[in-house]
Amino acid sequence: MIRNALGKTVRFLGYTVQYGCIAHCAFEYLGGVVVCSGPSMEPTIQNSDIVFSENLSRHFYCIRKGDIVIVKSPNDPKSNICKRVIGLEGDKVCTSNPSDFLKSHSYVPKGHVWLEGDNLRNSTDSRCYGPVPYGLIRGRICFKIWPLNDFGFLRASPNGHRFLDD
């Protein structure tokens, strides 16, 4: 009887470890569901919206300008942030705030991206902490899941004029 119970326990632990590894790989390499908080991506993503983030793009270096990404925060590595990619390595970007009279520009260094929130007046982004290393990107947001009346692919950036082609 003890042998039978021990055998079932070991089998249960084995299955738990196997399925745990499968789940870890799925969430790490394929993607997952993310709840977004904060006003920095309004109107595209509202506070408490639920989105699907796929992680394959970052592994294959398929992140493009205009994509919305989940990134490890450069200020707090324990938290993630949601921002739009404005510039890739070598791109010329506007580094000043929209309200600044004199505009300043800079080039994104190799291995980095320039990130900004869609709500430029209420976003802590690359304008504050500079270019972000590509390695901090966790995934690319594909579509919105919740609320249901907004289900689907995300809209284009309301700040498309900030994308410079130089």
PDB file of C-alpha atoms in Angstrom:
ATOM      1  CA  MET A   1       0.000   0.000   0.000  1.00  0.00           C
ATOM      2  CA  ILE A   2       2.823   2.458   0.843  1.00  0.00           C
ATOM      3  CA  ARG A   3       4.676   1.409  -2.300  1.00  0.00           C
ATOM      4  CA  ASN A   4       1.546   2.088  -4.397  1.00  0.00           C
ATOM      5  CA  ALA A   5       1.052   5.552  -2.824  1.00  0.00           C
ATOM      6  CA  LEU A   6       4.743   6.369  -3.254  1.00  0.00           C
ATOM      7  CA  GLY A   7       4.613   5.285  -6.905  1.00  0.00           C
ATOM      8  CA  LYS A   8       1.554   7.493  -7.577  1.00  0.00           C
ATOM      9  CA  THR A   9       3.240  10.438  -5.853  1.00  0.00           C
ATOM     10  CA  VAL A  10       6.428  10.061  -7.908  1.00  0.00           C
ATOM     11  CA  ARG A  11       4.409   9.755 -11.159  1.00  0.00           C
ATOM     12  CA  PHE A  12       2.376  12.853 -10.191  1.00  0.00           C
ATOM     13  CA  LEU A  13       5.555  14.822  -9.497  1.00  0.00           C
ATOM     14  CA  GLY A  14       7.052  13.654 -12.793  1.00  0.00           C
ATOM     15  CA  TYR A  15       3.986  14.811 -14.766  1.00  0.00           C
ATOM     16  CA  THR A  16       3.960  18.100 -12.853  1.00  0.00           C
ATOM     17  CA  VAL A  17       7.588  18.788 -13.774  1.00  0.00           C
ATOM     18  CA  GLN A  18       7.010  17.800 -17.426  1.00  0.00           C
ATOM     19  CA  TYR A  19       3.912  19.967 -17.859  1.00  0.00           C
ATOM     20  CA  GLY A  20       5.560  22.787 -15.926  1.00  0.00           C
ATOM     21  CA  CYS A  21       8.481  22.733 -18.371  1.00  0.00           C
ATOM     22  CA  ILE A  22       6.099  22.719 -21.347  1.00  0.00           C
ATOM     23  CA  ALA A  23       4.142  25.659 -19.892  1.00  0.00           C
ATOM     24  CA  HIS A  24       7.358  27.577 -19.176  1.00  0.00           C
ATOM     25  CA  CYS A  25       8.593  27.094 -22.756  1.00  0.00           C
ATOM     26  CA  ALA A  26       5.199  28.101 -24.186  1.00  0.00           C
ATOM     27  CA  PHE A  27       5.046  31.332 -22.160  1.00  0.00           C
ATOM     28  CA  GLU A  28       8.737  32.158 -22.645  1.00  0.00           C
ATOM     29  CA  TYR A  29       9.064  31.452 -26.374  1.00  0.00           C
ATOM     30  CA  LEU A  30       5.559  31.523 -27.863  1.00  0.00           C
ATOM     31  CA  GLY A  31       3.656  34.184 -25.959  1.00  0.00           C
ATOM     32  CA  GLY A  32       1.015  34.894 -23.400  1.00  0.00           C
ATOM     33  CA  VAL A  33      -1.734  37.118 -22.106  1.00  0.00           C
ATOM     34  CA  VAL A  34      -0.752  40.468 -20.555  1.00  0.00           C
ATOM     35  CA  VAL A  35      -2.805  42.952 -18.528  1.00  0.00           C
ATOM     36  CA  CYS A  36      -1.664  46.511 -19.305  1.00  0.00           C
ATOM     37  CA  SER A  37      -1.825  49.236 -16.693  1.00  0.00           C
ATOM     38  CA  GLY A  38      -1.206  52.965 -16.785  1.00  0.00           C
ATOM     39  CA  PRO A  39      -2.086  55.812 -19.148  1.00  0.00           C
ATOM     40  CA  SER A  40       1.075  55.909 -21.297  1.00  0.00           C
ATOM     41  CA  MET A  41      -0.373  54.001 -24.279  1.00  0.00           C
ATOM     42  CA  GLU A  42      -3.770  55.722 -24.423  1.00  0.00           C
ATOM     43  CA  PRO A  43      -5.779  55.876 -26.654  1.00  0.00           C
ATOM     44  CA  THR A  44      -4.431  52.669 -28.252  1.00  0.00           C
ATOM     45  CA  ILE A  45      -4.335  50.635 -25.034  1.00  0.00           C
ATOM     46  CA  GLN A  46      -6.378  51.739 -22.030  1.00  0.00           C
ATOM     47  CA  ASN A  47      -5.681  50.959 -18.370  1.00  0.00           C
ATOM     48  CA  SER A  48      -6.632  47.312 -17.565  1.00  0.00           C
ATOM     49  CA  ASP A  49      -6.881  46.231 -21.223  1.00  0.00           C
ATOM     50  CA  ILE A  50      -5.866  42.618 -21.819  1.00  0.00           C
ATOM     51  CA  VAL A  51      -3.643  41.894 -24.817  1.00  0.00           C
ATOM     52  CA  PHE A  52      -1.860  38.924 -26.384  1.00  0.00           C
ATOM     53  CA  SER A  53       1.912  39.210 -26.653  1.00  0.00           C
ATOM     54  CA  GLU A  54       3.906  36.893 -28.910  1.00  0.00           C
ATOM     55  CA  ASN A  55       7.570  36.310 -28.135  1.00  0.00           C
ATOM     56  CA  LEU A  56       8.931  34.806 -31.365  1.00  0.00           C
ATOM     57  CA  SER A  57       9.560  38.199 -33.034  1.00  0.00           C
ATOM     58  CA  ARG A  58      12.189  39.191 -30.499  1.00  0.00           C
ATOM     59  CA  HIS A  59      14.095  35.938 -30.971  1.00  0.00           C
ATOM     60  CA  PHE A  60      14.159  36.335 -34.768  1.00  0.00           C
ATOM     61  CA  TYR A  61      14.851  40.097 -34.691  1.00  0.00           C
ATOM     62  CA  CYS A  62      11.547  40.846 -36.441  1.00  0.00           C
ATOM     63  CA  ILE A  63      10.624  43.898 -34.354  1.00  0.00           C
ATOM     64  CA  ARG A  64       9.747  46.856 -36.629  1.00  0.00           C
ATOM     65  CA  LYS A  65       8.994  50.543 -36.220  1.00  0.00           C
ATOM     66  CA  GLY A  66       5.416  50.990 -35.080  1.00  0.00           C
ATOM     67  CA  ASP A  67       5.225  47.696 -33.165  1.00  0.00           C
ATOM     68  CA  ILE A  68       4.006  47.812 -29.577  1.00  0.00           C
ATOM     69  CA  VAL A  69       6.299  45.789 -27.328  1.00  0.00           C
ATOM     70  CA  ILE A  70       6.502  44.547 -23.754  1.00  0.00           C
ATOM     71  CA  VAL A  71       9.908  45.461 -22.323  1.00  0.00           C
ATOM     72  CA  LYS A  72      11.709  44.996 -19.021  1.00  0.00           C
ATOM     73  CA  SER A  73      11.736  48.480 -17.505  1.00  0.00           C
ATOM     74  CA  PRO A  74      15.189  50.105 -17.668  1.00  0.00           C
ATOM     75  CA  ASN A  75      14.343  51.880 -14.387  1.00  0.00           C
ATOM     76  CA  ASP A  76      12.936  48.841 -12.526  1.00  0.00           C
ATOM     77  CA  PRO A  77      13.957  45.382 -13.814  1.00  0.00           C
ATOM     78  CA  LYS A  78      11.203  43.748 -11.729  1.00  0.00           C
ATOM     79  CA  SER A  79       8.474  45.360 -13.825  1.00  0.00           C
ATOM     80  CA  ASN A  80       7.521  45.362 -17.492  1.00  0.00           C
ATOM     81  CA  ILE A  81       6.439  48.335 -19.576  1.00  0.00           C
ATOM     82  CA  CYS A  82       4.376  48.583 -22.740  1.00  0.00           C
ATOM     83  CA  LYS A  83       5.624  51.060 -25.392  1.00  0.00           C
ATOM     84  CA  ARG A  84       5.700  51.607 -29.146  1.00  0.00           C
ATOM     85  CA  VAL A  85       8.937  51.210 -31.130  1.00  0.00           C
ATOM     86  CA  ILE A  86       9.703  54.576 -32.716  1.00  0.00           C
ATOM     87  CA  GLY A  87      13.239  53.857 -33.924  1.00  0.00           C
ATOM     88  CA  LEU A  88      15.569  50.936 -34.542  1.00  0.00           C
ATOM     89  CA  GLU A  89      19.364  50.949 -34.507  1.00  0.00           C
ATOM     90  CA  GLY A  90      20.738  53.611 -36.839  1.00  0.00           C
ATOM     91  CA  ASP A  91      17.434  55.523 -37.100  1.00  0.00           C
ATOM     92  CA  LYS A  92      17.274  59.254 -36.473  1.00  0.00           C
ATOM     93  CA  VAL A  93      14.705  60.050 -33.748  1.00  0.00           C
ATOM     94  CA  CYS A  94      13.310  63.198 -32.172  1.00  0.00           C
ATOM     95  CA  THR A  95      14.522  63.128 -28.569  1.00  0.00           C
ATOM     96  CA  SER A  96      12.600  66.192 -27.344  1.00  0.00           C
ATOM     97  CA  ASN A  97       9.105  66.456 -25.922  1.00  0.00           C
ATOM     98  CA  PRO A  98       6.291  67.603 -28.241  1.00  0.00           C
ATOM     99  CA  SER A  99       5.939  70.866 -26.298  1.00  0.00           C
ATOM    100  CA  ASP A 100       9.631  71.812 -26.653  1.00  0.00           C
ATOM    101  CA  PHE A 101      10.190  74.802 -28.948  1.00  0.00           C
ATOM    102  CA  LEU A 102      13.569  73.604 -30.170  1.00  0.00           C
ATOM    103  CA  LYS A 103      13.577  70.019 -31.390  1.00  0.00           C
ATOM    104  CA  SER A 104      16.600  67.809 -30.799  1.00  0.00           C
ATOM    105  CA  HIS A 105      17.459  64.655 -32.711  1.00  0.00           C
ATOM    106  CA  SER A 106      19.746  61.711 -32.124  1.00  0.00           C
ATOM    107  CA  TYR A 107      20.608  58.365 -33.687  1.00  0.00           C
ATOM    108  CA  VAL A 108      19.647  55.065 -32.048  1.00  0.00           C
ATOM    109  CA  PRO A 109      22.855  53.129 -31.227  1.00  0.00           C
ATOM    110  CA  LYS A 110      23.556  49.590 -32.405  1.00  0.00           C
ATOM    111  CA  GLY A 111      21.632  46.934 -30.464  1.00  0.00           C
ATOM    112  CA  HIS A 112      19.043  49.396 -29.137  1.00  0.00           C
ATOM    113  CA  VAL A 113      15.515  50.637 -29.863  1.00  0.00           C
ATOM    114  CA  TRP A 114      13.788  53.943 -29.153  1.00  0.00           C
ATOM    115  CA  LEU A 115      10.476  53.539 -27.321  1.00  0.00           C
ATOM    116  CA  GLU A 116       7.667  56.005 -26.684  1.00  0.00           C
ATOM    117  CA  GLY A 117       4.161  55.796 -25.303  1.00  0.00           C
ATOM    118  CA  ASP A 118       1.273  56.892 -27.524  1.00  0.00           C
ATOM    119  CA  ASN A 119       0.220  59.368 -24.825  1.00  0.00           C
ATOM    120  CA  LEU A 120       3.289  61.598 -25.201  1.00  0.00           C
ATOM    121  CA  ARG A 121       2.252  64.000 -22.452  1.00  0.00           C
ATOM    122  CA  ASN A 122       1.900  61.223 -19.847  1.00  0.00           C
ATOM    123  CA  SER A 123       4.579  58.669 -20.678  1.00  0.00           C
ATOM    124  CA  THR A 124       7.939  57.828 -19.162  1.00  0.00           C
ATOM    125  CA  ASP A 125       9.866  56.425 -22.117  1.00  0.00           C
ATOM    126  CA  SER A 126      13.104  56.747 -24.105  1.00  0.00           C
ATOM    127  CA  ARG A 127      12.811  60.533 -23.936  1.00  0.00           C
ATOM    128  CA  CYS A 128      13.540  60.091 -20.194  1.00  0.00           C
ATOM    129  CA  TYR A 129      15.853  57.062 -20.025  1.00  0.00           C
ATOM    130  CA  GLY A 130      17.331  56.978 -23.527  1.00  0.00           C
ATOM    131  CA  PRO A 131      17.597  54.110 -26.002  1.00  0.00           C
ATOM    132  CA  VAL A 132      16.667  50.676 -24.669  1.00  0.00           C
ATOM    133  CA  PRO A 133      18.801  47.566 -25.317  1.00  0.00           C
ATOM    134  CA  TYR A 134      17.098  45.139 -27.702  1.00  0.00           C
ATOM    135  CA  GLY A 135      17.673  42.347 -25.166  1.00  0.00           C
ATOM    136  CA  LEU A 136      15.125  43.894 -22.772  1.00  0.00           C
ATOM    137  CA  ILE A 137      12.274  43.282 -25.226  1.00  0.00           C
ATOM    138  CA  ARG A 138      10.049  40.470 -23.901  1.00  0.00           C
ATOM    139  CA  GLY A 139       7.446  40.316 -26.673  1.00  0.00           C
ATOM    140  CA  ARG A 140       5.383  42.083 -29.332  1.00  0.00           C
ATOM    141  CA  ILE A 141       1.709  42.792 -28.763  1.00  0.00           C
ATOM    142  CA  CYS A 142      -0.406  41.285 -31.542  1.00  0.00           C
ATOM    143  CA  PHE A 143      -3.982  42.122 -30.625  1.00  0.00           C
ATOM    144  CA  LYS A 144      -6.312  43.231 -27.872  1.00  0.00           C
ATOM    145  CA  ILE A 145      -8.405  40.556 -26.143  1.00  0.00           C
ATOM    146  CA  TRP A 146     -10.372  42.622 -23.638  1.00  0.00           C
ATOM    147  CA  PRO A 147     -12.628  44.599 -23.635  1.00  0.00           C
ATOM    148  CA  LEU A 148     -14.563  42.557 -26.164  1.00  0.00           C
ATOM    149  CA  ASN A 149     -15.957  45.603 -27.982  1.00  0.00           C
ATOM    150  CA  ASP A 150     -12.332  46.533 -28.819  1.00  0.00           C
ATOM    151  CA  PHE A 151     -11.180  42.973 -29.664  1.00  0.00           C
ATOM    152  CA  GLY A 152      -8.765  42.762 -32.596  1.00  0.00           C
ATOM    153  CA  PHE A 153      -5.556  44.150 -33.976  1.00  0.00           C
ATOM    154  CA  LEU A 154      -4.233  47.409 -32.553  1.00  0.00           C
ATOM    155  CA  ARG A 155      -4.558  50.708 -34.380  1.00  0.00           C
ATOM    156  CA  ALA A 156      -1.707  52.674 -35.870  1.00  0.00           C
ATOM    157  CA  SER A 157       0.198  55.183 -33.789  1.00  0.00           C
ATOM    158  CA  PRO A 158      -1.491  58.523 -33.229  1.00  0.00           C
ATOM    159  CA  ASN A 159       2.056  59.944 -33.313  1.00  0.00           C
ATOM    160  CA  GLY A 160       3.096  58.664 -36.736  1.00  0.00           C
ATOM    161  CA  HIS A 161       4.646  62.039 -37.471  1.00  0.00           C
ATOM    162  CA  ARG A 162       7.391  61.194 -34.934  1.00  0.00           C
ATOM    163  CA  PHE A 163       8.710  58.414 -37.165  1.00  0.00           C
ATOM    164  CA  LEU A 164      11.540  59.987 -39.153  1.00  0.00           C
ATOM    165  CA  ASP A 165      12.872  58.346 -42.278  1.00  0.00           C
ATOM    166  CA  ASP A 166      16.401  59.635 -42.647  1.00  0.00           C
TER     167      ASP A 166
END
